[in-house]
Coordinates of C-alpha atoms in Angstrom, one line a residue:
Chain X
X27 CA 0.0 0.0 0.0
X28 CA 1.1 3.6 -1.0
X29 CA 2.0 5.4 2.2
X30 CA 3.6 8.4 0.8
X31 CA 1.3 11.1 -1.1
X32 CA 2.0 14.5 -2.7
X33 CA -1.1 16.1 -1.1
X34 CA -2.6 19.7 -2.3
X35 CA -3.7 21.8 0.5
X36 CA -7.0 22.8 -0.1
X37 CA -8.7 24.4 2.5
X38 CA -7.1 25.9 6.0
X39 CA -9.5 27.0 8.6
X40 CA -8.3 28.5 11.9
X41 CA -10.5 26.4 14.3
X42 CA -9.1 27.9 17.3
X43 CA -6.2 30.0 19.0
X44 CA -3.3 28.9 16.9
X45 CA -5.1 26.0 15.9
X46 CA -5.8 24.7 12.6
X47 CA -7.6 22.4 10.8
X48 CA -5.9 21.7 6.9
X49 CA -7.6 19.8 4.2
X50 CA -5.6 17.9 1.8
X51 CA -6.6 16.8 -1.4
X52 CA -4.7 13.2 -2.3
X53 CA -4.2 11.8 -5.7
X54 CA -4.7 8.3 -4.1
X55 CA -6.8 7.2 -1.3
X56 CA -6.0 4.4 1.2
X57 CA -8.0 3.1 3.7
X58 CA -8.2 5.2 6.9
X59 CA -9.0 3.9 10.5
X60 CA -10.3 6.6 13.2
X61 CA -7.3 7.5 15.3
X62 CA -4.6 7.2 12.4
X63 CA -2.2 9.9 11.9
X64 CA 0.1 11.1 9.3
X65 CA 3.6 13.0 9.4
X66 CA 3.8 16.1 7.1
X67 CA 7.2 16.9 5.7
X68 CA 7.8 21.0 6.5
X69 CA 10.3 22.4 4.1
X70 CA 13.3 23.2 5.8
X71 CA 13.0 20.8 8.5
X72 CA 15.0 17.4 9.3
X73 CA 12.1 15.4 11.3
X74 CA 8.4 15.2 9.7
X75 CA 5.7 16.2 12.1
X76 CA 2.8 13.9 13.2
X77 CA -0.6 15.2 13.4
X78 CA -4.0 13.0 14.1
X79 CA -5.9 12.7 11.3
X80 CA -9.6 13.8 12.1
X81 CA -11.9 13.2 8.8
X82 CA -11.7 12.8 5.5
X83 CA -13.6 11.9 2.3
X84 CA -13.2 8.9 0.4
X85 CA -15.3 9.9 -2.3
X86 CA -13.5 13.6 -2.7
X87 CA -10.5 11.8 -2.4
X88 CA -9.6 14.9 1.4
X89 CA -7.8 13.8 4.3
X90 CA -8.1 16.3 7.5
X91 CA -5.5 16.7 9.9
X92 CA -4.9 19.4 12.8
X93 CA -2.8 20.9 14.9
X94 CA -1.4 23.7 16.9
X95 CA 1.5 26.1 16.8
X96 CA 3.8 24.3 19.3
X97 CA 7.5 25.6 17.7
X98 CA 9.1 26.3 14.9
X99 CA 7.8 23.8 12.6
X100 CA 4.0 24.0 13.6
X101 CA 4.7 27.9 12.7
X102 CA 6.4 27.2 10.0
X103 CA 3.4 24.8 8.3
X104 CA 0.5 27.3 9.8
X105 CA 1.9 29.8 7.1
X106 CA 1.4 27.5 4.6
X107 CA -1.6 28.7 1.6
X108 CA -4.5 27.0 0.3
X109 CA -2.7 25.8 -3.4
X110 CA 0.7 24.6 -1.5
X111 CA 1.9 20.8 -2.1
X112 CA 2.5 19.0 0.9
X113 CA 4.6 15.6 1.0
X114 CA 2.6 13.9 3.7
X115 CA 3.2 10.1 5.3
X116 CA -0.6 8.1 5.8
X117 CA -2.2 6.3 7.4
X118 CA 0.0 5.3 10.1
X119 CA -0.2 4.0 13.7
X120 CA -3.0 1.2 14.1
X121 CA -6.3 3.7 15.5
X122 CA -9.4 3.0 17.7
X123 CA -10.4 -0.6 17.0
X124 CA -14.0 0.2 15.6
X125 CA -14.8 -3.6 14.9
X126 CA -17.2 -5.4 16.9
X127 CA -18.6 -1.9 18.6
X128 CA -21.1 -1.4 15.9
X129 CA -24.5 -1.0 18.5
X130 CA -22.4 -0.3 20.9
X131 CA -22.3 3.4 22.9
X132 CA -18.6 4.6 22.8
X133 CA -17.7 7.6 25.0
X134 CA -15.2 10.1 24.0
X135 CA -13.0 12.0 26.3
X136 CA -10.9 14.7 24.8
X137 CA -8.2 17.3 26.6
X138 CA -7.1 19.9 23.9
X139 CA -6.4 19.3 20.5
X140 CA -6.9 15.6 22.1
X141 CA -9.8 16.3 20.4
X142 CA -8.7 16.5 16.8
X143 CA -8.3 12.1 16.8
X144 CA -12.1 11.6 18.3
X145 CA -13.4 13.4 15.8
X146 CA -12.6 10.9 13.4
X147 CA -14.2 8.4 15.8
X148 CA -17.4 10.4 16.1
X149 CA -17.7 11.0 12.2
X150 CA -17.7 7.2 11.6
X151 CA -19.8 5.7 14.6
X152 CA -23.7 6.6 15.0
X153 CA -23.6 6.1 18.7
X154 CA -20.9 8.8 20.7
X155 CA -21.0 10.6 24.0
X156 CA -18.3 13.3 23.9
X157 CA -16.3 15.2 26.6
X158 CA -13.9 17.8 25.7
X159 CA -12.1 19.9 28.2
X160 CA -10.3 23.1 27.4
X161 CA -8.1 25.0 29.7
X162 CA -9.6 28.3 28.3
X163 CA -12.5 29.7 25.6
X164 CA -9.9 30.4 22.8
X165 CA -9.0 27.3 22.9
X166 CA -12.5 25.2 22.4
X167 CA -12.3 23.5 19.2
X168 CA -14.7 21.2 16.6
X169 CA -17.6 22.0 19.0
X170 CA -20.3 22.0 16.3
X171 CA -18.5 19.0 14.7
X172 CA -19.1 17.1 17.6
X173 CA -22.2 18.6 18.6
X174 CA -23.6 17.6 15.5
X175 CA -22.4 13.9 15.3
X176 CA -22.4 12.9 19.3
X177 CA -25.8 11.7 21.0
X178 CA -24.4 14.4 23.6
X179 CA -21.8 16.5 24.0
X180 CA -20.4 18.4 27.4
X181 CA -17.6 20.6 27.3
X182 CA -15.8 22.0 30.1
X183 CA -13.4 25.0 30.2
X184 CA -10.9 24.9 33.0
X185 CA -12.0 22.1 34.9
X186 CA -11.8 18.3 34.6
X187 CA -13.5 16.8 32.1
X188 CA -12.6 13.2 33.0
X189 CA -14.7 14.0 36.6
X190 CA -17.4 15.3 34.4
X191 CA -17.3 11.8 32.3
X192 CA -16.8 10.0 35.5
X193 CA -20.3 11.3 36.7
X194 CA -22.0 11.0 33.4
X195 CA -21.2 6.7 33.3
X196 CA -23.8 5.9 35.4
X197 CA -26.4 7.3 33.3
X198 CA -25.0 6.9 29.7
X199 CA -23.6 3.2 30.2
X200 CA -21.1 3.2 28.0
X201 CA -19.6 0.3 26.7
X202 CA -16.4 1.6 26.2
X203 CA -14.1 4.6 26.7
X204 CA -11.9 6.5 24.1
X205 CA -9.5 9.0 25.5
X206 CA -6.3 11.4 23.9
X207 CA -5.0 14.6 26.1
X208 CA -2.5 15.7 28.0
X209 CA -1.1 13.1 30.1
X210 CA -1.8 14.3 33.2
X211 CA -5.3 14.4 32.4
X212 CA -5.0 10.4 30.7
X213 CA -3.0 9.8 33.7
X214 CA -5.9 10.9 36.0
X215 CA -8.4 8.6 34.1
X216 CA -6.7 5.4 34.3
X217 CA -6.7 6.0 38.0
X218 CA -9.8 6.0 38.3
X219 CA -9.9 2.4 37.2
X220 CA -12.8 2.7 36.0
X221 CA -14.6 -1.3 34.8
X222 CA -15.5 -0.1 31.4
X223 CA -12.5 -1.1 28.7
X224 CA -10.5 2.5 28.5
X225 CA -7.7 3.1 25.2
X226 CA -6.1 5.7 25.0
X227 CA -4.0 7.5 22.4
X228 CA -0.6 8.3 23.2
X229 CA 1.9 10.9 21.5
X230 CA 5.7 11.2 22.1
X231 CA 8.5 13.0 19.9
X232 CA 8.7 11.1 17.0
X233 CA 11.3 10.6 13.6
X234 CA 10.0 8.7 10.9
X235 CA 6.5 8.4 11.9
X236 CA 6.3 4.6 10.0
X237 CA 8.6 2.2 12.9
X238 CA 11.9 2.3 11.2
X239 CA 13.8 4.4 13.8
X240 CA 12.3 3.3 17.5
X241 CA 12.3 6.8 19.1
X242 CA 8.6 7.0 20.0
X243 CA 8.5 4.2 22.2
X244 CA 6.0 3.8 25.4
X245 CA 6.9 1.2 28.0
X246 CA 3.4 -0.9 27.7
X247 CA 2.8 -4.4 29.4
X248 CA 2.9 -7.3 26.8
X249 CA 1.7 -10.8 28.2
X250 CA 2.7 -9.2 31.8
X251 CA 6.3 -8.1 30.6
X252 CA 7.4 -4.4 30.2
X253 CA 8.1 -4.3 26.9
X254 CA 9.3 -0.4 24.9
X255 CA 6.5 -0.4 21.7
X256 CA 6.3 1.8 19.6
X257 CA 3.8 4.7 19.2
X258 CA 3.7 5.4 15.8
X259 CA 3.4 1.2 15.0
X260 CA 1.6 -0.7 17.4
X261 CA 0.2 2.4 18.7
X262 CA -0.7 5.7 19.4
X263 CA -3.6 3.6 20.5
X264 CA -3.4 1.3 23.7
X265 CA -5.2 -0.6 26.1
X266 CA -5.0 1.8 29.3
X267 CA -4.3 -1.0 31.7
X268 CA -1.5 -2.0 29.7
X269 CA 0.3 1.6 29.8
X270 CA 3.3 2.3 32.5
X271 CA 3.2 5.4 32.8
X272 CA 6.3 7.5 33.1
Chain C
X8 CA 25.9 -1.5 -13.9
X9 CA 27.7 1.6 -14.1
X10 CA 27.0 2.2 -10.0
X11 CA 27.8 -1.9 -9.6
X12 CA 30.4 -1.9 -6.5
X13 CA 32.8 -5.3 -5.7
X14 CA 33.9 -4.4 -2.1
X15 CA 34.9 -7.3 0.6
X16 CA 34.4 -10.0 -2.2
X17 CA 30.4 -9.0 -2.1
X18 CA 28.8 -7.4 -5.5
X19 CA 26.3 -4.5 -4.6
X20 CA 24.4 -3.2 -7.2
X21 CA 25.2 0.6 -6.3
X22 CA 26.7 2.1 -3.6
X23 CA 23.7 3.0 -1.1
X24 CA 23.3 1.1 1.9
X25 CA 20.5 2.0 5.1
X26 CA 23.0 3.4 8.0
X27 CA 22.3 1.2 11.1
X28 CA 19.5 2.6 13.2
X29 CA 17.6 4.3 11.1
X30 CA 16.6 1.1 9.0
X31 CA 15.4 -1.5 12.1
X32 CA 15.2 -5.1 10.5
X33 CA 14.1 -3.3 6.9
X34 CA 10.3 -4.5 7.2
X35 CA 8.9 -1.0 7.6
X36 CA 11.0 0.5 4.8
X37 CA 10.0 -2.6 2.8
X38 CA 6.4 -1.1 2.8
X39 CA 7.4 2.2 0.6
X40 CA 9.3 0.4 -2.4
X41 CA 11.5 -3.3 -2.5
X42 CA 14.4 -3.4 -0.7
X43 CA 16.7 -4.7 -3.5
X44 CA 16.4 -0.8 -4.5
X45 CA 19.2 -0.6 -1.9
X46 CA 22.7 -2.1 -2.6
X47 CA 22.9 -3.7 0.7
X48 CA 21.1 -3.9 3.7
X49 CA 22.3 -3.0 7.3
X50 CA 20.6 -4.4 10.5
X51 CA 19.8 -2.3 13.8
X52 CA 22.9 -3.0 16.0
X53 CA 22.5 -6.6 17.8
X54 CA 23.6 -7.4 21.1
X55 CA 24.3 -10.7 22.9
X56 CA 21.2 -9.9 25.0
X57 CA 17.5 -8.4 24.0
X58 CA 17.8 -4.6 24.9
X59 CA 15.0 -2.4 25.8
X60 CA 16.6 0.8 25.1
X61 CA 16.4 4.1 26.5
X62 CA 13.5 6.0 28.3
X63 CA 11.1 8.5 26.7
X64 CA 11.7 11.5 25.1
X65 CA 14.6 9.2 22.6
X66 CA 14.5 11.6 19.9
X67 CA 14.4 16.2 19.7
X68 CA 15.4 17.8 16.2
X69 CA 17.9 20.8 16.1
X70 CA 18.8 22.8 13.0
X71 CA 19.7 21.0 10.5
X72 CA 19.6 17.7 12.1
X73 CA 18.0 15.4 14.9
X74 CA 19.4 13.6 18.1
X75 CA 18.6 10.2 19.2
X76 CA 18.8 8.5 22.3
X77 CA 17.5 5.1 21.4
X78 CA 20.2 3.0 23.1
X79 CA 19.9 0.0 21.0
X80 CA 16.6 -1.6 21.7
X81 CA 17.1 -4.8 19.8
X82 CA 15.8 -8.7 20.3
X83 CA 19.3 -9.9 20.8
X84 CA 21.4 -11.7 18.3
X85 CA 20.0 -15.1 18.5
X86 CA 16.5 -13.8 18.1
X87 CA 17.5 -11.4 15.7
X88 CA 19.0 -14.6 13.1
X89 CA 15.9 -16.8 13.8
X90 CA 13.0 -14.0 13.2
X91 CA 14.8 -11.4 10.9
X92 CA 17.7 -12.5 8.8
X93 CA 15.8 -14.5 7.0
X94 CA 13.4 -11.6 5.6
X95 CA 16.5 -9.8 5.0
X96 CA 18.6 -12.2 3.4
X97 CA 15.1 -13.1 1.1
X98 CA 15.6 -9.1 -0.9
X99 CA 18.6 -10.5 -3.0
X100 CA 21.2 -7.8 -2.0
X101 CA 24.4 -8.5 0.7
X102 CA 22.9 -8.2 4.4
X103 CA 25.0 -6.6 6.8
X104 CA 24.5 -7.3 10.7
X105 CA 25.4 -4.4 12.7
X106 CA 27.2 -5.8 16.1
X107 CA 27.4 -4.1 19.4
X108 CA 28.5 -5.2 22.9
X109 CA 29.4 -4.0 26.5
X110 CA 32.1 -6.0 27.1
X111 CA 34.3 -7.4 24.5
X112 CA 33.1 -11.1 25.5
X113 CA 29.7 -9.7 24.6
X114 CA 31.1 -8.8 20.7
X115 CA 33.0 -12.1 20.7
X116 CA 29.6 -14.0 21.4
X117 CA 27.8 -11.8 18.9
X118 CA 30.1 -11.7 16.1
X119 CA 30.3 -15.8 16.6
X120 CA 26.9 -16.3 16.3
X121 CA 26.8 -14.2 13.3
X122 CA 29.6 -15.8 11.8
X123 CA 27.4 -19.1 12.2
X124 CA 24.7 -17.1 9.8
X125 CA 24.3 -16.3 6.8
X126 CA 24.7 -12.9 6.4
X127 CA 27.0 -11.3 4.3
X128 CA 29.2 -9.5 6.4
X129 CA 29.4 -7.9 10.2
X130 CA 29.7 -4.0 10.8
X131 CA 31.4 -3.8 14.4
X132 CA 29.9 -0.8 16.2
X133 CA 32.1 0.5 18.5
X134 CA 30.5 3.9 18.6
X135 CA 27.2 3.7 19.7
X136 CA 27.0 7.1 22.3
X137 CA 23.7 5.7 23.3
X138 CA 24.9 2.9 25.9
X139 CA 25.8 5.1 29.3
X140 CA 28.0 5.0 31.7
X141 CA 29.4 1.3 31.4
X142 CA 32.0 0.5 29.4
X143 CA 30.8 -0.6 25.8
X144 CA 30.0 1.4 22.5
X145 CA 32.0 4.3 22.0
X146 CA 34.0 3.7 24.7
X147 CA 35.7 1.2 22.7
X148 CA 35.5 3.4 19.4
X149 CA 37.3 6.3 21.7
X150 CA 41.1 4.7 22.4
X151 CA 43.4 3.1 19.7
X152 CA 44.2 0.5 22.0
X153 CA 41.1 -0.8 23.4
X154 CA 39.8 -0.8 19.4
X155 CA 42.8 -2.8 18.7
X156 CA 41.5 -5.7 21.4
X157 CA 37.8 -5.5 20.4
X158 CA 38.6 -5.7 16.9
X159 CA 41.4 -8.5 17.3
X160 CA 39.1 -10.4 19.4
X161 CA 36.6 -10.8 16.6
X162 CA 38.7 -11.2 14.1
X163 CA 39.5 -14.5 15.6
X164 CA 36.2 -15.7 15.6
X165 CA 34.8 -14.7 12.3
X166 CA 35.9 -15.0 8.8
X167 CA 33.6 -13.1 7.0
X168 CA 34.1 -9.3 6.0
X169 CA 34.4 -7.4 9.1
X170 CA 33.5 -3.3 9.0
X171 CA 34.5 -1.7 11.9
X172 CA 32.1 1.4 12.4
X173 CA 34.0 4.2 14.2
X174 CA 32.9 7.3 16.1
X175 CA 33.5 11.3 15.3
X176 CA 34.2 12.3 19.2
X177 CA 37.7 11.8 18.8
X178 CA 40.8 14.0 18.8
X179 CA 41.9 12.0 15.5
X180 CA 40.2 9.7 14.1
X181 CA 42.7 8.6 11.5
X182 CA 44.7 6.9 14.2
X183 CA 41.4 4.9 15.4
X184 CA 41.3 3.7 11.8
X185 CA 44.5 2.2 12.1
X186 CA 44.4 0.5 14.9
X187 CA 40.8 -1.2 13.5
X188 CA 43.3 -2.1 10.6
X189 CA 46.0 -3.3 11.9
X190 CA 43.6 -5.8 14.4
X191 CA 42.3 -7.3 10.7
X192 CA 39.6 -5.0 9.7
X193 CA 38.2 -5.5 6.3
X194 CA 36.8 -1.8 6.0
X195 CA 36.2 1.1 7.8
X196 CA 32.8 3.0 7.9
X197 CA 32.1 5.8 9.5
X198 CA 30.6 8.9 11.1
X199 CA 28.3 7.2 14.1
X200 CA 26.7 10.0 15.2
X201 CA 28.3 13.1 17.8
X202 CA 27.7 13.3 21.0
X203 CA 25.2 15.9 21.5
X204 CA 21.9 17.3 23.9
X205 CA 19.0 19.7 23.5
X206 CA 17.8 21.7 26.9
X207 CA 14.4 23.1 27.3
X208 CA 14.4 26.3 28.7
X209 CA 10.9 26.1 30.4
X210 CA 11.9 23.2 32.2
X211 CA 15.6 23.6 32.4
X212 CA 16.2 19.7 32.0
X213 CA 17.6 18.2 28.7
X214 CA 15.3 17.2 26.6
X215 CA 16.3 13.4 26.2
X216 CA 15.1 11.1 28.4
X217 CA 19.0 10.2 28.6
X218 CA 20.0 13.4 28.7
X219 CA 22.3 13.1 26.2
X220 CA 22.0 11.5 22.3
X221 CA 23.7 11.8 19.5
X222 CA 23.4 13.7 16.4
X223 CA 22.7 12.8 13.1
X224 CA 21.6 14.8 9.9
X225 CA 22.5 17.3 7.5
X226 CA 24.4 19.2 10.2
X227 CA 27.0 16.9 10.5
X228 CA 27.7 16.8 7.0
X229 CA 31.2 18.4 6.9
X230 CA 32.3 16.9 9.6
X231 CA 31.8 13.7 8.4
X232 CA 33.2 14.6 4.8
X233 CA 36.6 15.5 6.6
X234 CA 36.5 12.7 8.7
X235 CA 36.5 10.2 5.1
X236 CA 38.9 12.3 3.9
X237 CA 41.2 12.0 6.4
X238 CA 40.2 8.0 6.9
X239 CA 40.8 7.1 3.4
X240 CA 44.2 9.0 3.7
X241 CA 45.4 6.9 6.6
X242 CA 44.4 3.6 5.7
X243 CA 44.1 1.0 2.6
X244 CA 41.2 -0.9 3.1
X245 CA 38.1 0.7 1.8
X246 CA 36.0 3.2 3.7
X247 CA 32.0 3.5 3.4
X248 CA 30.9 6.8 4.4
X249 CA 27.7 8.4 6.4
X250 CA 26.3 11.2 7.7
X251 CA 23.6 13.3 6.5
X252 CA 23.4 12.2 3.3
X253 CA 20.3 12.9 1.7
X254 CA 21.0 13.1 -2.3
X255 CA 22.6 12.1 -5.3
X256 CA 25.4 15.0 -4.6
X257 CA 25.6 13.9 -1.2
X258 CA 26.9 10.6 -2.5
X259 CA 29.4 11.8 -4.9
X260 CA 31.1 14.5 -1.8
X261 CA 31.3 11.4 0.1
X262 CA 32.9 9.5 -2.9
X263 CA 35.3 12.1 -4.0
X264 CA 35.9 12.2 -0.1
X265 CA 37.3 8.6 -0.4
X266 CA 34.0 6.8 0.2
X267 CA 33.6 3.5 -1.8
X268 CA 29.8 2.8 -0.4
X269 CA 27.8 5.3 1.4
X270 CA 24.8 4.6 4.1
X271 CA 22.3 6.9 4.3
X272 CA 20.4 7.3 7.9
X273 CA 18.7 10.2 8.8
X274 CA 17.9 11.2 5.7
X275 CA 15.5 7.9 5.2
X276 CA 14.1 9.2 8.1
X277 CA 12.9 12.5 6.7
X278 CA 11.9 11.0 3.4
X279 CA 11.8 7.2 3.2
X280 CA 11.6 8.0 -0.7
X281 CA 15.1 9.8 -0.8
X282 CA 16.8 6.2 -1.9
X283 CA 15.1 4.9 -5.0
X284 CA 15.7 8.5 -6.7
X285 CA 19.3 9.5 -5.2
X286 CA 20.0 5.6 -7.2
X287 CA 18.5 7.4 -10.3
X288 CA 19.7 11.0 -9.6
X289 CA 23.0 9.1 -9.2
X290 CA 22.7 6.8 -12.8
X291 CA 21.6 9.9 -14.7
X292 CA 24.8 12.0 -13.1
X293 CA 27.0 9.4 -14.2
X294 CA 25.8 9.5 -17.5
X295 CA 25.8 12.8 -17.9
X296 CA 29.1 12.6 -16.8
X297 CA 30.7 10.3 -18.9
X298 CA 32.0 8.1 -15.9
X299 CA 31.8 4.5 -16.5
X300 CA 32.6 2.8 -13.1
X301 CA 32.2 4.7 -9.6
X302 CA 36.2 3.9 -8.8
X303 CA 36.9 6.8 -11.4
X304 CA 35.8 9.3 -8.6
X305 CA 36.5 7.6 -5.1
X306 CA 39.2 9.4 -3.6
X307 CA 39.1 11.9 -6.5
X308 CA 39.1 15.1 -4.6
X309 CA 41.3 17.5 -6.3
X310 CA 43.0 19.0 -3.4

């Protein structure tokens, strides 16, 4: 399978404070899973950068992806123009396991652009409950996106979202959890060791993106052995049980 | 043909080879385009022992280049022959095992169990910056004298080709050379990557999880040019040059350099698809160029 595509950018829309959604127009589409990313070459830089890819269109042939200006090379790609080529690695990393969750209720627990990843989750399965916490207003993102595709949607601006999911279990029954964040916050639900399956999706500083290299690598428990995988291969998703965390 | 190498009694088909660590066992690279588009394959570095490598953060880019900290998380040699040689050794082009140790019993039982295989040749990495404090790696790559015992050591237990890969964090690096080939090295490859670290001023810490890593990249392009240059002028066995190679021109500075195969590292890491066209880039220069064999430029540098 083709993993490496000379994309057109086609559309760039400033979802939130430094935050942007791009849409790239591929002459070739592969299959997508939800919670997949890609790793976009920037001109002028060594390593590619990964982004989670959250929709695209199989029949326009548009991946989307989004991120936020983090350094030089997030700045760097945010100045890019609707018209620019973009050499851009996809799918990669093996994404939320959709299979055999068809009637099932899913819940969705975002911190950030933790966000960006569900999306593609909620665009694909009929039957979502989605938290998203933001640590300020500017920074609320793909609200109406998820407003529109969840059965219900809370959001929660400076607070913890993963209390406010905690509470809402109970009532929603869901039959299993799908988390990305900030650690701390993916941290703070795993401890609540909650009995409802949990996966989360990890990041770390990557290279190649595609498991040649080994830098992104999570300490995860394989068959009860610590074992360094690697994100970008046999994640970004994992089981949460299975995570050590740092 | 006209990029068709004979080096150590092995035939590669041009001169670009995956630099050790950037390549793992080759499956994942296998995925863009067929590995025979390479001349040769190099393995991630083996030890006696499965290693799990370094902690979290392994890897931070820098102008012009990247560090790494991986610390040579690898199944161990034994595992390493049974599950992923013989993917390798199915592309069609020579396989080169990358060998690494602590202690130089550790690259005696290595290199012996390699020489047992079937690959096609052994790379002796005595420059690894990635494995601590205790002795091993670089620490061997560092001193003329303990690269003379490491190298004579497993020389004695293996017949086939042996590379000894040397490291730039060294006063001179021509005398390290010569000591690898006066213990019975075969050929000499090099840069491993420089010893380097990346601090985070919000924090204050270094950004590797190791603290320290090493870098790779286009950065440490001229050094590593000098470094051939200076190699191929102290030894005469042949010398395969790396470091931040990323193009056709990048091949031929490393050639004129003295280089008779290059490996190419980071740059696969950028853009897994830099290989198939720096082979063509390279074809059509050579045409363009009248040359007929890549020995008319090795060591060519009009100085």
């Amino acid at each position: 399978m083709q993993k490496q595509h000379t994309t057109k950018v086609i559309k760039i829309d400033n979802v939130a404070k430094d935050t942007f959604v791009f849409r790239l127009e591929l002459p070739k589409f592969p299959k997508i899973i939800p919670g997949q990313f890609l790793n976009v070459r920037v001109p002028g830089f060594t390593l590619r950068r990964p982004f989670a890819i959250c929709d695209w269109d199989e029949k326009n042939k548009t991946v989307d992806f989004g991120f936020t200006v983090r350094g030089d090379g997030t700045r760097a790609l945010s100045n890019a123009k609707v018209g620019d080529t973009l050499d851009v690695l996809l799918p990669l990393g093996n994404g939320f396991d959709l299979s055999g969750l068809k009637d099932k209720k899913i819940m969705l627990i975002g911190g950030g652009i933790g966000a960006f990843p569900l999306l593609s989750v909620v665009k694909n399965h009929a039957n979502c409950y989605s938290f998203l916490g933001f640590t300020a207003k500017e920074l609320v993102l793909l609200e109406k996106e998820f407003k529109t595709a969840s059965k219900e949607l809370v959001v929660n601006i400076g607070g913890f979202v993963t209390d406010d999911a905690e509470k809402a279990i109970p009532k929603i029954k869901p039959d299993v959890i799908f988390a990305c964040g900030p650690e701390p916050m993916l941290k703070a639900l795993c401890n609540k060791k909650l009995t409802i399956p949990v996966f989360v999706s990890l990041e770390q500083r990557m290279a190649c993106g595609f498991g040649a290299c080994l830098c992104c690598n999570q300490r995860v428990l394989v068959n009860g052995e610590e074992e360094n995988l690697r994100i970008c291969c046999e994640g970004p998703v994992f089981k949460s049980e299975d995570v050590i965390w740092s | 043909m006209v990029l068709e190498r004979k080096v150590l009694g092995l035939k590669f088909k041009n001169p670009i080879l995956p630099a050790s660590g950037t390549f793992n066992m080759g499956r994942e690279v296998a995925e863009f385009y067929e590995l025979a588009t390479f001349g040769g394959l190099i393995t991630k570095g083996v030890t006696r022992a499965k290693r799990q490598g370094n902690v979290a953060p392994r890897t931070v880019e820098t102008v012009g280049g990247m560090l790494n900290s991986v610390g040579l998380q690898n199944p161990g040699v034994d595992a390493f022959i049974k599950n992923d040689l013989p993917f390798m050794k199915k592309q069609g082009v020579p396989v080169i095992a990358n060998a690494c140790g602590t202690t130089i019993e550790d690259y005696v039982y290595v290199a012996s169990q390699l020489d047992k295989s079937n690959v096609d040749a052994i790379e002796l990495n005595i420059s690894c910056p990635n494995l601590g404090k205790s002795c091993g790696g670089m620490s061997f790559g560092v001193d003329p004298e303990m690269t003379k015992e490491v190298v004579s050591a497993v020389r004695k237990v293996t017949k086939k080709p042996l590379i000894v890969k040397l490291t730039p964090n060294v006063t001179n690096i021509a005398v390290i050379a010569k000591a690898a080939e006066s213990a019975g090295a075969d050929a000499i490859s090099l840069i491993n990557t420089l010893a380097a670290m990346a601090v985070d001023i919000k924090t204050r810490k270094p950004i590797l999880g190791n603290k320290v890593g090493g870098l790779s990249g286009p950065a440490v392009k001229p050094v590593a040019l000098k470094m051939t240059w200076d190699v191929f002028n102290a030894v005469k066995i042949p010398v395969i040059g790396c470091g931040g190679i990323s193009d056709y021109r990048d091949v031929i500075e490393f050639m004129l350099c003295g280089a008779t195969l290059v490996q190419v590292g980071t740059g696969l890491l950028t853009d897994p698809m830099c290989v198939p066209k720096m082979v063509a880039d390279l074809e059509k220069w050579c045409r363009e160029n009248k040359i007929n064999s890549l020995d008319e430029i090795v060591g060519g540098l009009k100085v």
